[in-house]
PDB file of C-alpha atoms in Angstrom:
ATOM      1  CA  UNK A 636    -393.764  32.932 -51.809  1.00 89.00           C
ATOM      2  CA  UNK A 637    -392.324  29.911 -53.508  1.00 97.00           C
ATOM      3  CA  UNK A 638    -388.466  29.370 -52.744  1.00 98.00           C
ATOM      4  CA  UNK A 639    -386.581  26.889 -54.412  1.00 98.00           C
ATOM      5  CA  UNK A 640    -382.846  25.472 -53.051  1.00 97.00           C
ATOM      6  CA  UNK A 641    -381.216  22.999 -55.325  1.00 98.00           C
ATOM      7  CA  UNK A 642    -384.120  21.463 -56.361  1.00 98.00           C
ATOM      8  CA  UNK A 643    -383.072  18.592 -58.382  1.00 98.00           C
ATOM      9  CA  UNK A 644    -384.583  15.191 -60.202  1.00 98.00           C
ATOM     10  CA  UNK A 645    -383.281  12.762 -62.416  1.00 97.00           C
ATOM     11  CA  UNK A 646    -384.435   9.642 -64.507  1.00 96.00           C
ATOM     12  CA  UNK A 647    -381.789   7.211 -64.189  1.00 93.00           C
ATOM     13  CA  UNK A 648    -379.380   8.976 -66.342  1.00 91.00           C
ATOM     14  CA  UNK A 649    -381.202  12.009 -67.576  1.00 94.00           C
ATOM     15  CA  UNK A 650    -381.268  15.188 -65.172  1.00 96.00           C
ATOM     16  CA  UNK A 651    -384.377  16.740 -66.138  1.00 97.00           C
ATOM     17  CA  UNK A 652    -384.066  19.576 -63.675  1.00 98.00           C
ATOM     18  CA  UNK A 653    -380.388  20.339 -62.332  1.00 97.00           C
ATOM     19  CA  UNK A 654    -379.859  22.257 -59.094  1.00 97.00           C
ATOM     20  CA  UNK A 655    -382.873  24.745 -59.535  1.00 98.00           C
ATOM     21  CA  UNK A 656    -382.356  27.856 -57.140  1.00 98.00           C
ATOM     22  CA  UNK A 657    -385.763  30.044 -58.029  1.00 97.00           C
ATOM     23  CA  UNK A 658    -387.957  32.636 -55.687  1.00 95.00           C
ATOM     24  CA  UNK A 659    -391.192  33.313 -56.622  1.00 92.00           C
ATOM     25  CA  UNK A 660    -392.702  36.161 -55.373  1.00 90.00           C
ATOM     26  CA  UNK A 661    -396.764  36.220 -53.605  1.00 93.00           C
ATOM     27  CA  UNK A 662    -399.469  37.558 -55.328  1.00 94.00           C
ATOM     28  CA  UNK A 663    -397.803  37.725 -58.584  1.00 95.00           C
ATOM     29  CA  UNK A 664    -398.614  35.814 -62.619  1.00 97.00           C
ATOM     30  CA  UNK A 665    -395.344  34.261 -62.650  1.00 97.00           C
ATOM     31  CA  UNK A 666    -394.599  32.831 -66.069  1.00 95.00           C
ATOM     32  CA  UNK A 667    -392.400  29.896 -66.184  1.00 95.00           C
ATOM     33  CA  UNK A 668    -391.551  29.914 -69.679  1.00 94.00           C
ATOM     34  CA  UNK A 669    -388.694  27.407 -71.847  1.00 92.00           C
ATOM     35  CA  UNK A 670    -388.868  24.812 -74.902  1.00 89.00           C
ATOM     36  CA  UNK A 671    -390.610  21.483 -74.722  1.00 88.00           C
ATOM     37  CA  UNK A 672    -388.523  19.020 -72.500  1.00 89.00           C
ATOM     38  CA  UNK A 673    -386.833  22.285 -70.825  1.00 92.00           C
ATOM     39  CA  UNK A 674    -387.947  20.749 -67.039  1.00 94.00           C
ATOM     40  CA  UNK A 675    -391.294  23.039 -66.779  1.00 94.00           C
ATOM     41  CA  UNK A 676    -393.818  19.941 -65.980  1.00 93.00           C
ATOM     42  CA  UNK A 677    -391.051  18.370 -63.989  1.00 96.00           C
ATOM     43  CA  UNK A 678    -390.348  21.197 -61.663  1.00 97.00           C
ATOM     44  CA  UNK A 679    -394.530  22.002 -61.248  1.00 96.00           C
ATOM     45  CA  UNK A 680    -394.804  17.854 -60.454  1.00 96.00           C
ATOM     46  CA  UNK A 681    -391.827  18.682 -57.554  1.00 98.00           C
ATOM     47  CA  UNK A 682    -394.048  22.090 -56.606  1.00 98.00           C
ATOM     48  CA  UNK A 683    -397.069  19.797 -56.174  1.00 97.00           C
ATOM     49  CA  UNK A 684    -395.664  16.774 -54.434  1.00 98.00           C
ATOM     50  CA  UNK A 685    -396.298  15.001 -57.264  1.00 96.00           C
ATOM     51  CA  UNK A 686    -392.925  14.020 -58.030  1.00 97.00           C
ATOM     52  CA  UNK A 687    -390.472  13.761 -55.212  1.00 97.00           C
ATOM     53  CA  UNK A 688    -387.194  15.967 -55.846  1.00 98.00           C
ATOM     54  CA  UNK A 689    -383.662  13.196 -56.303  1.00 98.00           C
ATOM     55  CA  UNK A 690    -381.827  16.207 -54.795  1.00 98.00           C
ATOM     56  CA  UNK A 691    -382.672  19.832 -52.984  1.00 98.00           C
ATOM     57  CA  UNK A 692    -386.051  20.863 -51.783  1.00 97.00           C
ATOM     58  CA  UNK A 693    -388.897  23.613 -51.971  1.00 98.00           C
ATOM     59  CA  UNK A 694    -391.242  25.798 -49.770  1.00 98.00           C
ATOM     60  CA  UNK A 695    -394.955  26.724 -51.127  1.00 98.00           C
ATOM     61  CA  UNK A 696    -396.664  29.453 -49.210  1.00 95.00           C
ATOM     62  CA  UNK A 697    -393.898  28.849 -46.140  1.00 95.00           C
ATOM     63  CA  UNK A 698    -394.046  24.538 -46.014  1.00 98.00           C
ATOM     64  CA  UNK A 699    -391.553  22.507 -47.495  1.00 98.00           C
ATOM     65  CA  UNK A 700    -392.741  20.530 -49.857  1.00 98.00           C
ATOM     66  CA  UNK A 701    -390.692  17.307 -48.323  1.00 97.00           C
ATOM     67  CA  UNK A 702    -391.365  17.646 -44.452  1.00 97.00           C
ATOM     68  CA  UNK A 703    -394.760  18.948 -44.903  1.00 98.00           C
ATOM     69  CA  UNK A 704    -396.384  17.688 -47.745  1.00 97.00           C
ATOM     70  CA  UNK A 705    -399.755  17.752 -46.702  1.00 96.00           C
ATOM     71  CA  UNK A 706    -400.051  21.759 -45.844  1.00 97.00           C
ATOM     72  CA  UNK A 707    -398.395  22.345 -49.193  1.00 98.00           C
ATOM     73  CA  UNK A 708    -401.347  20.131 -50.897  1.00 96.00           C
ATOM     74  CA  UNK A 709    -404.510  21.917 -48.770  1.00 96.00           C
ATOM     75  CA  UNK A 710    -403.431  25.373 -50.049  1.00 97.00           C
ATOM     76  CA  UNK A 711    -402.180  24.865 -53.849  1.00 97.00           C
ATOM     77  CA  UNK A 712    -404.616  24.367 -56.804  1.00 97.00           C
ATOM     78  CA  UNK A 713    -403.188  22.448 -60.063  1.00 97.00           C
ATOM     79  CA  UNK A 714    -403.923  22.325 -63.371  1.00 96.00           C
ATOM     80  CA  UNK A 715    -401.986  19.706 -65.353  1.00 93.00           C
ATOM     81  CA  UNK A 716    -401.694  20.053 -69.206  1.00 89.00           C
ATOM     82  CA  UNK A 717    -403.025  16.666 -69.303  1.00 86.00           C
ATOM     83  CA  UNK A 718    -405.409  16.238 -66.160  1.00 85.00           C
ATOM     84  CA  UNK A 719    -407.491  13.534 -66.280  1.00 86.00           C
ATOM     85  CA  UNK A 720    -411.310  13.857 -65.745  1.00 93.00           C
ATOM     86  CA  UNK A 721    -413.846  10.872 -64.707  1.00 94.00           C
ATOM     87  CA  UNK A 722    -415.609  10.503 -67.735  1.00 94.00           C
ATOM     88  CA  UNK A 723    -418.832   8.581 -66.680  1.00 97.00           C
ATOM     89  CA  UNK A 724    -419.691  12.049 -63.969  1.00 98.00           C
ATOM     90  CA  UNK A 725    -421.345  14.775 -64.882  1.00 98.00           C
ATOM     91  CA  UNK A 726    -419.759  18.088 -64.498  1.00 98.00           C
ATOM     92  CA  UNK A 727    -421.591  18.745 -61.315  1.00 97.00           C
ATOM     93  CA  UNK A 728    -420.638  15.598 -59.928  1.00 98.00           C
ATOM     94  CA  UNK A 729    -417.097  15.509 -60.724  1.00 97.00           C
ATOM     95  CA  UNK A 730    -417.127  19.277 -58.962  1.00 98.00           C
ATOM     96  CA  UNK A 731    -418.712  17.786 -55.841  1.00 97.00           C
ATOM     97  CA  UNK A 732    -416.708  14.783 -55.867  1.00 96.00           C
ATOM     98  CA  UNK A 733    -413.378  17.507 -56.474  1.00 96.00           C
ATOM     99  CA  UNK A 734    -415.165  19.749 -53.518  1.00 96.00           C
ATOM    100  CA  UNK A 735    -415.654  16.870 -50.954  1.00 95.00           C
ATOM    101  CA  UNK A 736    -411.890  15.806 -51.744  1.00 93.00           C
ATOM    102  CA  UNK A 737    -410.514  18.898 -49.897  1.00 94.00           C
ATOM    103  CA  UNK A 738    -412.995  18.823 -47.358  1.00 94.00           C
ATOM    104  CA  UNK A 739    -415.335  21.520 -48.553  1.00 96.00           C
ATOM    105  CA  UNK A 740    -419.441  21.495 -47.103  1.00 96.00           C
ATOM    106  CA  UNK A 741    -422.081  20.558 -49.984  1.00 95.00           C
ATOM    107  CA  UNK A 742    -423.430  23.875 -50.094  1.00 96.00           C
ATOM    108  CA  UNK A 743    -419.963  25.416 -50.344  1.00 96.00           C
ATOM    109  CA  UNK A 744    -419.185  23.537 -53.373  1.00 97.00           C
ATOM    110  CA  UNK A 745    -422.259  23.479 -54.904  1.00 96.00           C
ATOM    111  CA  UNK A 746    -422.194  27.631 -54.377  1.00 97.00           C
ATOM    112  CA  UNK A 747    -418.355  27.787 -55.683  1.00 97.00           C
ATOM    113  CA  UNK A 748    -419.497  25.786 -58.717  1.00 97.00           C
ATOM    114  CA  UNK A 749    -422.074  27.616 -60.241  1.00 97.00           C
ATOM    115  CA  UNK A 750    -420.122  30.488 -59.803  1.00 97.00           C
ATOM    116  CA  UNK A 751    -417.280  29.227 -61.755  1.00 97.00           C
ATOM    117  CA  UNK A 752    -419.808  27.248 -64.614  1.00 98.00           C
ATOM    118  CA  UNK A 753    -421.623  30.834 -65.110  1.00 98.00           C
ATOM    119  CA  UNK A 754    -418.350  32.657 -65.645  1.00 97.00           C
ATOM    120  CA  UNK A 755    -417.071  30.187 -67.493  1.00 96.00           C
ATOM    121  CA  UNK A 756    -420.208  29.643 -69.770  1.00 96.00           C
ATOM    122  CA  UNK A 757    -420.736  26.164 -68.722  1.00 98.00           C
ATOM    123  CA  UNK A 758    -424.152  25.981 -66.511  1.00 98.00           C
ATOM    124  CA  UNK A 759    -426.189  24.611 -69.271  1.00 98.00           C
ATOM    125  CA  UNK A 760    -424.028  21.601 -69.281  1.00 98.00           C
ATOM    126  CA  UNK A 761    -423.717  21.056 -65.723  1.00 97.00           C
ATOM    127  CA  UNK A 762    -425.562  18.013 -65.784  1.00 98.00           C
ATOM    128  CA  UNK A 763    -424.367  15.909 -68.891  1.00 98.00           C
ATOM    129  CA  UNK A 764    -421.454  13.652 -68.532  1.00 98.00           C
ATOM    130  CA  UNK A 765    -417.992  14.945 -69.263  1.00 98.00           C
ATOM    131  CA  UNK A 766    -417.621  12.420 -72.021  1.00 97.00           C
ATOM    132  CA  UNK A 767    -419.493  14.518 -73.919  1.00 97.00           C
ATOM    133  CA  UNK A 768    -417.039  17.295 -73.259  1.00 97.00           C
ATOM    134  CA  UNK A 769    -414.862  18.919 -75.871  1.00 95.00           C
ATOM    135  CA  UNK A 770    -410.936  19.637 -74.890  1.00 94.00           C
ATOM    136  CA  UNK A 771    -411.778  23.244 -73.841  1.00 95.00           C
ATOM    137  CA  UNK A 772    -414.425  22.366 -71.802  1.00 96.00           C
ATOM    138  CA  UNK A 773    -413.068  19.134 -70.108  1.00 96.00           C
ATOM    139  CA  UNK A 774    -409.933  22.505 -69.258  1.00 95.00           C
ATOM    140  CA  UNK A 775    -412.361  24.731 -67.990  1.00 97.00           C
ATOM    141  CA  UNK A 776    -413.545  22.307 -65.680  1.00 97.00           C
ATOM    142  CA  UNK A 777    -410.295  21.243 -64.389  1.00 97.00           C
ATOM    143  CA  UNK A 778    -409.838  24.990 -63.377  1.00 97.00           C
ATOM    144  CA  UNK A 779    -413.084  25.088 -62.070  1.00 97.00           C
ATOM    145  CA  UNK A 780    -411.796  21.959 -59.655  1.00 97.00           C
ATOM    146  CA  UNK A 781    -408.334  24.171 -58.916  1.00 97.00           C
ATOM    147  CA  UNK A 782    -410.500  26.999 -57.748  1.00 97.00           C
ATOM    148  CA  UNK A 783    -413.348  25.486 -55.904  1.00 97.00           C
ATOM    149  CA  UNK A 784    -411.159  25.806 -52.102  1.00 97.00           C
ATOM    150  CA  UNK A 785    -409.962  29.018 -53.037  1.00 96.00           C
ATOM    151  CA  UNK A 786    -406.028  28.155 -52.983  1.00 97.00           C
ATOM    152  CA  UNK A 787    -403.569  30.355 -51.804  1.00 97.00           C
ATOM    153  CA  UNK A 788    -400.921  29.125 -54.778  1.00 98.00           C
ATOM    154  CA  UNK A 789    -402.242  28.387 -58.185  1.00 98.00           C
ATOM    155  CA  UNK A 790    -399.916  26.376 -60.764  1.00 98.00           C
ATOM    156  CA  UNK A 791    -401.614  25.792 -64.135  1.00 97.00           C
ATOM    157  CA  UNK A 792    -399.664  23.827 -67.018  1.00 93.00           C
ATOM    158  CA  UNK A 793    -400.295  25.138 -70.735  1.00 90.00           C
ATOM    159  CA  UNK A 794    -403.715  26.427 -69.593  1.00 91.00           C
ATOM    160  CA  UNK A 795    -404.614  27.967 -72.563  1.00 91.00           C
ATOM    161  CA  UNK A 796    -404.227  24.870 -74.654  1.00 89.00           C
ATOM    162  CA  UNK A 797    -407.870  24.194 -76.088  1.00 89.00           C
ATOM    163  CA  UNK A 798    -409.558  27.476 -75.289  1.00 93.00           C
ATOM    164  CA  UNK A 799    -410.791  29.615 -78.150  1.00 93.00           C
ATOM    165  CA  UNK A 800    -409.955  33.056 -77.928  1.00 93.00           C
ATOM    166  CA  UNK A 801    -412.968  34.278 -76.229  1.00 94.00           C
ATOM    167  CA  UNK A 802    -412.517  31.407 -73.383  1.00 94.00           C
ATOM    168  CA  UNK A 803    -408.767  32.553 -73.171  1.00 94.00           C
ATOM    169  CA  UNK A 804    -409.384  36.085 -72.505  1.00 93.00           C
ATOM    170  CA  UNK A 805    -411.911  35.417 -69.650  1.00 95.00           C
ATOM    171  CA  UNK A 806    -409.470  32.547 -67.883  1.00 95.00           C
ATOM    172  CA  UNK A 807    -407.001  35.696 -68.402  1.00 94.00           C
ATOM    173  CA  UNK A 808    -409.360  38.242 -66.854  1.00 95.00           C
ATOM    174  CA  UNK A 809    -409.693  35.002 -63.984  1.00 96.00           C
ATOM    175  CA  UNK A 810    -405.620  34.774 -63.244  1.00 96.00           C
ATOM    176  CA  UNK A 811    -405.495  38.284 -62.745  1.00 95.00           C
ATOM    177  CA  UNK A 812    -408.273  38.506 -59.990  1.00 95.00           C
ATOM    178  CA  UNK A 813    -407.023  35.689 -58.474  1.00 96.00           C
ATOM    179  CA  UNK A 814    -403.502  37.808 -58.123  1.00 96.00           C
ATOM    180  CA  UNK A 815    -404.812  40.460 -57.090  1.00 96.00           C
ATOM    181  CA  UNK A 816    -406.443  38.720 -54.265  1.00 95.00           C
ATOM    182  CA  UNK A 817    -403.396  37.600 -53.168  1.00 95.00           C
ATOM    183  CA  UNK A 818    -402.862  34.562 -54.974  1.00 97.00           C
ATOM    184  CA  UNK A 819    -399.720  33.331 -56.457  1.00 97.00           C
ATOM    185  CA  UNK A 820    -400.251  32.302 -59.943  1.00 98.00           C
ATOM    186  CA  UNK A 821    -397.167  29.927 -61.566  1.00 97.00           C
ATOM    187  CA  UNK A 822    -398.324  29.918 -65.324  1.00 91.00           C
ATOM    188  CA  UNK A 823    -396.127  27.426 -68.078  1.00 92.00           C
ATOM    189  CA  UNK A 824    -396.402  28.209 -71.258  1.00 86.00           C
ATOM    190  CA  UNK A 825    -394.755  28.494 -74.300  1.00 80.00           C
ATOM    191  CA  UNK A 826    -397.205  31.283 -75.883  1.00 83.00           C
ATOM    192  CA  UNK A 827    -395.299  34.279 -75.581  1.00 88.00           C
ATOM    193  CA  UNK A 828    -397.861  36.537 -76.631  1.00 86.00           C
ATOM    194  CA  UNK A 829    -400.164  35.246 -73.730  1.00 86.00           C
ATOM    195  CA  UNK A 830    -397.781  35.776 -71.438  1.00 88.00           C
ATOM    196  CA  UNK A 831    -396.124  39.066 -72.374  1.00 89.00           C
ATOM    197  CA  UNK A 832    -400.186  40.048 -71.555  1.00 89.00           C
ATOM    198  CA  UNK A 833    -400.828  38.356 -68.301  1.00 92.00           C
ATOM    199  CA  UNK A 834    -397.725  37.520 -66.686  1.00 94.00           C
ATOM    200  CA  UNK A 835    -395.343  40.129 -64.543  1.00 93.00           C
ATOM    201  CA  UNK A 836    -392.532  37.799 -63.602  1.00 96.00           C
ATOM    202  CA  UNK A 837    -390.422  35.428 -65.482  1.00 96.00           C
ATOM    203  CA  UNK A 838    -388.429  32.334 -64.536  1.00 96.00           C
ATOM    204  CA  UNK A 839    -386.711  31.088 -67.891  1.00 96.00           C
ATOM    205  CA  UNK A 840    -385.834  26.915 -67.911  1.00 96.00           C
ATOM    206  CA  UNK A 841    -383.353  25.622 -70.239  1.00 95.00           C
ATOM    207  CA  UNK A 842    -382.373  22.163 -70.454  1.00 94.00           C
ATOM    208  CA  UNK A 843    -383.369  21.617 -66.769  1.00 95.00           C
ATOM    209  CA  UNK A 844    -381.381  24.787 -65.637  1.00 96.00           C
ATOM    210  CA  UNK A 845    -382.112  28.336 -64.669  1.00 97.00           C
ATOM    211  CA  UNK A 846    -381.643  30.782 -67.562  1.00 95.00           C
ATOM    212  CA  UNK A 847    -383.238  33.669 -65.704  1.00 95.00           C
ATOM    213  CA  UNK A 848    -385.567  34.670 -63.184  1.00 96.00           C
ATOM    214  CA  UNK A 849    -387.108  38.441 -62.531  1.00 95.00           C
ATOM    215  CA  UNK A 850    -389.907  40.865 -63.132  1.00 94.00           C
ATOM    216  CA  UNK A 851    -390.542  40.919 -66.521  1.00 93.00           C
ATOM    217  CA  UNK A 852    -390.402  44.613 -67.121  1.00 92.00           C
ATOM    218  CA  UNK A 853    -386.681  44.341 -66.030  1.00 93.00           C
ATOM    219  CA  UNK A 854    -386.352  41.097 -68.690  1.00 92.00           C
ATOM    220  CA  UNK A 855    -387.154  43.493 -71.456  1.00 90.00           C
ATOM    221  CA  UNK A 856    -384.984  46.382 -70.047  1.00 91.00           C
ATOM    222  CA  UNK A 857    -382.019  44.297 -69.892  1.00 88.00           C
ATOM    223  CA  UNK A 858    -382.726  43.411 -74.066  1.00 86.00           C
ATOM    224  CA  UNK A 859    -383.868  47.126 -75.324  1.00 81.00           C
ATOM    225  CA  UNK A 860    -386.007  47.006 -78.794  1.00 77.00           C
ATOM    226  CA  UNK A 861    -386.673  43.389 -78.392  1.00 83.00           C
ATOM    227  CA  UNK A 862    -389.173  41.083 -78.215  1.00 86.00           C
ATOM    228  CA  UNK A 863    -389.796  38.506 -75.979  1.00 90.00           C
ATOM    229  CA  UNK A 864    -389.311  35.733 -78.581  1.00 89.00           C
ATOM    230  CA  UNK A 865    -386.130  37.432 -79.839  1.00 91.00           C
ATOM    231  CA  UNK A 866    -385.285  37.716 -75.906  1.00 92.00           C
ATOM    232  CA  UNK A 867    -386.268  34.190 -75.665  1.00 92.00           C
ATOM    233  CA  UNK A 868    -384.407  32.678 -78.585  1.00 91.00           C
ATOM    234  CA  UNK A 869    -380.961  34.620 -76.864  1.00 91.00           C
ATOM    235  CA  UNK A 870    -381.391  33.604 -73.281  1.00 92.00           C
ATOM    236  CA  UNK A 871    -381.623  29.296 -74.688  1.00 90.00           C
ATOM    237  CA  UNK A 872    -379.512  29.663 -77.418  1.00 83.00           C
ATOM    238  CA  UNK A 873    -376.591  26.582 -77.180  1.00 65.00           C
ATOM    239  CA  UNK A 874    -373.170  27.645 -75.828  1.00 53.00           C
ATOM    240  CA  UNK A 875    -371.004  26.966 -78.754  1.00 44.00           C
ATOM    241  CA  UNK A 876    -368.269  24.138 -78.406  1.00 40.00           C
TER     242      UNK A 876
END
């Protein structure tokens, strides 16, 4: 479970996300949905320890992500929107390299990776440099990374984002194993459709604030004959003066 209390940060004057009170449930696709600049990347940067909270704090799978950074760390998997990949490695030795980071055995990785290249379609380029990478690719290898010590929390940020459709169906088909094993998957988007299909709870940013939070079945309940665009478009529309 991911809890939230208050969670909070600020740049200088700006409060990019105010006072955010959220629980996530385990083993779930949790979709955290809202507009560009809503406070998504910001509140996945607090999630990871990337970004230290100005106010509040957070538990991931039971450690708070203040007192006990380091547990958090060893059991989450990210996937930025913009993750940066050494360009000058091959595939297989930026996996290794991401492998021996979190303490993983060479045959362990190496085992873990070709797993991930074959389902992701990627083994005959294992061995040329990720230069030579297009966008989806260079994504499908970040994921690859995410996945290699089997994390008990996944958070991925715009994942779809340079995947043709084909690609995009099997990371889909990927997210829902990995739920059904247990793990909890914290998906950003803004593609509604993609989420309407893959994700079973929402948690709704607007303007750094919580707009709503619940099982997604219950989200369309509450808005009868609508669609989650419509739904969307209500939940962030501006309070008038």
């Amino acid at each position: 479970m991911i809890v939230t209390r208050g969670l909070t940060r600020r740049f200088d004057k700006l409060v990019a996300v105010d006072n955010l009170d959220v629980e996530i449930p385990s083993g779930r696709i949790v979709a955290m949905l809202g507009a560009n600049g809503a406070g998504k990347t910001t509140t996945l940067n607090m999630l990871t320890t990337l970004t230290a909270p100005s106010a509040g704090t957070a538990e991931v799978g039971g450690f708070d992500i203040l007192e006990q950074g380091s547990q958090v760390r060893r059991i989450l998997g990210y996937v930025p929107e913009h993750g940066a990949l050494y360009e000058g490695l091959t595939a297989d030795e930026y996996l290794e390299l991401a492998g021996r980071i979190r303490g993983l055995a060479a045959a362990e990785v190496a085992a873990r990776a070709t797993r991930w290249l074959e389902f992701f379609e990627l083994t005959e380029f294992r061995a040329q440099r990720l230069a030579s990478f297009s966008k989806g690719m260079r994504r499908k290898v970040l994921v690859i990374a995410a996945l290699l010590h089997e994390p008990r929390v996944l958070f991925l940020d715009e994942p779809m984002d340079g995947l043709d459709v084909r690609s995009q169906k099997k990371l889909g088909e990927l997210l829902q194993e990995q739920a059904a094993a247990g793990c909890t998957v914290v998906y950003s988007s803004h593609i509604l459709q993609q989420v309407e299909e893959l994700c079973d709870h929402v948690v709704l940013i607007h303007q750094g604030t919580l707009r709503w939070q619940g099982d997604l079945v219950d989200l369309k309940a509450g808005h009868a004959g609508a669609g989650l665009r419509d739904i969307f478009l209500e939940l962030t529309e501006e309070d008038p003066a």
